mmCIF file of C-alpha atoms in Angstrom:
data_model
loop_
_atom_site.group_PDB
_atom_site.id
_atom_site.type_symbol
_atom_site.label_atom_id
_atom_site.label_comp_id
_atom_site.label_asym_id
_atom_site.label_seq_id
_atom_site.Cartn_x
_atom_site.Cartn_y
_atom_site.Cartn_z
ATOM 1 C CA MET A 114 -12.093 -13.113 9.915
ATOM 2 C CA ASN A 115 -15.222 -11.117 9.237
ATOM 3 C CA THR A 116 -16.403 -9.080 12.215
ATOM 4 C CA GLY A 117 -19.099 -7.211 10.272
ATOM 5 C CA ALA A 118 -22.574 -6.693 11.600
ATOM 6 C CA THR A 119 -24.147 -6.387 8.155
ATOM 7 C CA THR A 120 -23.614 -8.689 5.215
ATOM 8 C CA GLY A 121 -24.782 -9.397 1.690
ATOM 9 C CA ALA A 122 -27.800 -7.522 0.425
ATOM 10 C CA ASP A 123 -27.973 -5.375 3.587
ATOM 11 C CA ARG A 124 -24.608 -3.783 2.713
ATOM 12 C CA GLU A 125 -25.754 -2.875 -0.816
ATOM 13 C CA ILE A 126 -28.220 -0.261 0.473
ATOM 14 C CA LEU A 127 -25.755 1.505 2.777
ATOM 15 C CA PRO A 128 -24.283 4.891 1.711
ATOM 16 C CA LEU A 129 -20.669 3.685 1.312
ATOM 17 C CA SER A 130 -21.571 0.493 -0.501
ATOM 18 C CA GLY A 131 -19.001 -0.113 -3.239
ATOM 19 C CA VAL A 132 -16.241 1.904 -1.505
ATOM 20 C CA LYS A 133 -13.084 -0.133 -0.843
ATOM 21 C CA VAL A 134 -10.864 0.793 2.120
ATOM 22 C CA VAL A 135 -7.419 -0.586 2.932
ATOM 23 C CA ASP A 136 -6.757 -0.069 6.647
ATOM 24 C CA LEU A 137 -3.208 -0.213 8.032
ATOM 25 C CA SER A 138 -4.102 1.510 11.290
ATOM 26 C CA GLN A 139 -3.775 -0.068 14.719
ATOM 27 C CA ILE A 140 -4.828 0.589 18.309
ATOM 28 C CA GLY A 141 -7.668 3.162 18.568
ATOM 29 C CA ALA A 142 -8.354 6.144 16.329
ATOM 30 C CA GLY A 143 -7.771 4.553 12.930
ATOM 31 C CA PRO A 144 -9.501 1.239 13.613
ATOM 32 C CA TYR A 145 -12.498 3.018 15.146
ATOM 33 C CA GLY A 146 -12.764 5.389 12.184
ATOM 34 C CA THR A 147 -12.511 2.653 9.586
ATOM 35 C CA SER A 148 -15.061 0.568 11.518
ATOM 36 C CA MET A 149 -17.511 3.422 11.076
ATOM 37 C CA LEU A 150 -16.776 3.364 7.322
ATOM 38 C CA GLY A 151 -17.523 -0.363 7.365
ATOM 39 C CA ASP A 152 -20.712 0.236 9.348
ATOM 40 C CA LEU A 153 -21.783 2.540 6.512
ATOM 41 C CA GLY A 154 -21.218 -0.180 3.918
ATOM 42 C CA ALA A 155 -17.592 0.241 2.840
ATOM 43 C CA ASP A 156 -15.600 -2.931 2.201
ATOM 44 C CA VAL A 157 -12.789 -2.486 4.749
ATOM 45 C CA ILE A 158 -9.766 -4.739 4.622
ATOM 46 C CA LYS A 159 -7.611 -4.472 7.741
ATOM 47 C CA VAL A 160 -3.963 -5.308 7.059
ATOM 48 C CA GLU A 161 -2.255 -6.606 10.192
ATOM 49 C CA PRO A 162 1.312 -7.705 10.885
ATOM 50 C CA LEU A 163 1.815 -11.474 10.996
ATOM 51 C CA LYS A 164 1.638 -11.456 14.814
ATOM 52 C CA GLY A 165 -1.628 -9.486 14.660
ATOM 53 C CA ASP A 166 -2.631 -6.005 15.772
ATOM 54 C CA SER A 167 -1.251 -5.411 19.278
ATOM 55 C CA PHE A 168 -4.763 -4.681 20.585
ATOM 56 C CA ARG A 169 -5.768 -8.278 19.884
ATOM 57 C CA PHE A 170 -3.903 -9.055 23.106
ATOM 58 C CA VAL A 171 -5.338 -6.408 25.480
ATOM 59 C CA ASP A 172 -7.588 -9.048 27.021
ATOM 60 C CA ASN A 173 -8.577 -12.603 26.169
ATOM 61 C CA ALA A 174 -12.330 -12.139 26.345
ATOM 62 C CA TYR A 175 -12.905 -14.534 23.450
ATOM 63 C CA GLY A 176 -9.652 -16.506 23.712
ATOM 64 C CA PRO A 177 -5.990 -15.763 22.978
ATOM 65 C CA GLY A 178 -5.672 -12.948 20.449
ATOM 66 C CA GLU A 179 -9.420 -12.371 20.549
ATOM 67 C CA SER A 180 -9.731 -9.183 22.597
ATOM 68 C CA ALA A 181 -13.103 -7.558 23.207
ATOM 69 C CA TYR A 182 -11.474 -4.165 22.654
ATOM 70 C CA PHE A 183 -10.015 -5.295 19.322
ATOM 71 C CA PHE A 184 -13.396 -6.500 18.093
ATOM 72 C CA GLY A 185 -15.060 -3.305 19.315
ATOM 73 C CA VAL A 186 -12.918 -1.101 17.069
ATOM 74 C CA ASN A 187 -12.477 -3.562 14.189
ATOM 75 C CA ARG A 188 -16.036 -4.583 13.507
ATOM 76 C CA SER A 189 -17.360 -4.432 9.935
ATOM 77 C CA LYS A 190 -14.003 -5.482 8.459
ATOM 78 C CA ARG A 191 -12.157 -8.362 6.921
ATOM 79 C CA SER A 192 -8.552 -8.966 8.022
ATOM 80 C CA ILE A 193 -5.409 -10.169 6.330
ATOM 81 C CA ALA A 194 -1.971 -10.625 7.890
ATOM 82 C CA LEU A 195 0.981 -9.559 5.728
ATOM 83 C CA ASP A 196 4.717 -9.201 6.223
ATOM 84 C CA LEU A 197 5.278 -5.877 4.461
ATOM 85 C CA LYS A 198 9.061 -6.320 4.690
ATOM 86 C CA ASP A 199 8.736 -9.379 2.469
ATOM 87 C CA PRO A 200 8.448 -8.509 -1.268
ATOM 88 C CA GLN A 201 5.512 -10.905 -1.687
ATOM 89 C CA GLY A 202 3.633 -9.361 1.238
ATOM 90 C CA TYR A 203 4.300 -5.866 -0.104
ATOM 91 C CA GLU A 204 3.057 -6.908 -3.566
ATOM 92 C CA VAL A 205 -0.190 -8.234 -2.054
ATOM 93 C CA LEU A 206 -0.644 -4.840 -0.381
ATOM 94 C CA MET A 207 -0.023 -3.058 -3.715
ATOM 95 C CA ARG A 208 -2.696 -5.219 -5.371
ATOM 96 C CA LEU A 209 -5.134 -4.144 -2.645
ATOM 97 C CA VAL A 210 -4.122 -0.488 -3.122
ATOM 98 C CA ARG A 211 -4.689 -0.688 -6.902
ATOM 99 C CA GLU A 212 -8.328 -1.623 -6.283
ATOM 100 C CA ALA A 213 -8.928 0.633 -3.262
ATOM 101 C CA ASP A 214 -10.712 3.947 -3.004
ATOM 102 C CA VAL A 215 -9.300 4.847 0.432
ATOM 103 C CA PHE A 216 -6.044 4.012 2.243
ATOM 104 C CA VAL A 217 -5.729 4.628 5.990
ATOM 105 C CA VAL A 218 -2.440 4.391 7.877
ATOM 106 C CA ALA A 219 -1.420 5.305 11.423
ATOM 107 C CA PHE A 220 2.375 5.172 11.657
ATOM 108 C CA ARG A 221 5.065 7.777 12.176
ATOM 109 C CA PRO A 222 5.827 9.732 8.961
ATOM 110 C CA ASP A 223 9.376 8.321 8.697
ATOM 111 C CA ALA A 224 8.048 4.756 9.043
ATOM 112 C CA ILE A 225 5.475 5.370 6.308
ATOM 113 C CA VAL A 226 8.206 6.483 3.886
ATOM 114 C CA ARG A 227 10.564 3.664 4.895
ATOM 115 C CA MET A 228 7.801 1.097 4.321
ATOM 116 C CA GLY A 229 6.954 2.518 0.885
ATOM 117 C CA ILE A 230 3.360 3.310 1.839
ATOM 118 C CA ASP A 231 3.580 7.098 1.716
ATOM 119 C CA TYR A 232 1.202 9.111 -0.456
ATOM 120 C CA GLU A 233 3.838 9.897 -3.099
ATOM 121 C CA THR A 234 4.505 6.185 -3.628
ATOM 122 C CA LEU A 235 0.891 5.007 -3.508
ATOM 123 C CA LYS A 236 -0.421 7.682 -5.868
ATOM 124 C CA THR A 237 1.770 6.125 -8.585
ATOM 125 C CA VAL A 238 -0.028 2.814 -7.948
ATOM 126 C CA ASN A 239 -3.513 4.375 -7.742
ATOM 127 C CA PRO A 240 -3.809 8.078 -8.673
ATOM 128 C CA ARG A 241 -7.455 8.301 -7.497
ATOM 129 C CA LEU A 242 -6.660 6.989 -3.995
ATOM 130 C CA VAL A 243 -7.887 8.984 -1.005
ATOM 131 C CA TYR A 244 -4.984 8.801 1.456
ATOM 132 C CA ALA A 245 -5.542 9.353 5.185
ATOM 133 C CA ALA A 246 -2.554 9.357 7.559
ATOM 134 C CA ILE A 247 -3.058 9.522 11.308
ATOM 135 C CA THR A 248 -0.050 10.716 13.274
ATOM 136 C CA ALA A 249 0.468 11.570 16.909
ATOM 137 C CA PHE A 250 2.197 14.914 16.302
ATOM 138 C CA GLY A 251 1.582 15.744 12.637
ATOM 139 C CA GLU A 252 3.854 15.360 9.630
ATOM 140 C CA ASP A 253 6.408 18.019 10.553
ATOM 141 C CA GLY A 254 7.636 19.787 13.642
ATOM 142 C CA PRO A 255 9.859 18.806 16.558
ATOM 143 C CA ARG A 256 7.835 15.734 17.592
ATOM 144 C CA ALA A 257 6.665 14.579 14.150
ATOM 145 C CA HIS A 258 8.703 11.394 14.214
ATOM 146 C CA GLN A 259 7.694 10.336 17.714
ATOM 147 C CA PRO A 260 4.993 7.767 18.387
ATOM 148 C CA GLY A 261 2.078 8.622 20.626
ATOM 149 C CA MET A 262 -1.562 8.165 21.457
ATOM 150 C CA ASP A 263 -4.347 9.855 23.398
ATOM 151 C CA ILE A 264 -3.006 9.230 26.898
ATOM 152 C CA LEU A 265 0.363 10.769 25.953
ATOM 153 C CA ALA A 266 -1.349 13.849 24.521
ATOM 154 C CA GLN A 267 -3.299 14.225 27.768
ATOM 155 C CA ALA A 268 -0.117 13.955 29.821
ATOM 156 C CA LEU A 269 1.856 16.414 27.663
ATOM 157 C CA SER A 270 -0.965 18.960 27.677
ATOM 158 C CA GLY A 271 -1.423 18.913 31.444
ATOM 159 C CA MET A 272 -4.990 17.567 31.209
ATOM 160 C CA MET A 273 -4.076 14.815 33.658
ATOM 161 C CA GLY A 274 -3.106 17.349 36.303
ATOM 162 C CA GLY A 275 -6.363 16.987 38.174
ATOM 163 C CA ASP A 276 -6.574 20.675 39.197
ATOM 164 C CA ARG A 277 -8.565 21.672 36.181
#
């Protein structure tokens, strides 16, 4: 599926034209960020699990699995569904990484290593790769291996207290 607003010759004049991005992020921050890269002309390939990004199912504005929210943060991209636990799916991802300029992932640090998509592994496939990892609590520390998103950060910080 191509959800891009610009195509063909229009993309060639944009500042990130020619930049290839592999996007393994889901939900909000990563997809929004990589959409902006696509808006600026980058060729963004979103890699989804076989069942699709969970935010495809937030609403059914355009039919089952066709959420308005999903399209809002995944515009300007092409999508592919891969089973990264399957050796063939993982090899397809490695072919994309070999040709990419940027790799974006938004999983817990332990999951990234377990899946073989950590920086140390991918730099052997593509030494010039720019690697961006989005985590809820950073790469080390007491909560590093816990999942999270914006609403959890607000709750933990006390921002939701209402007395502020």
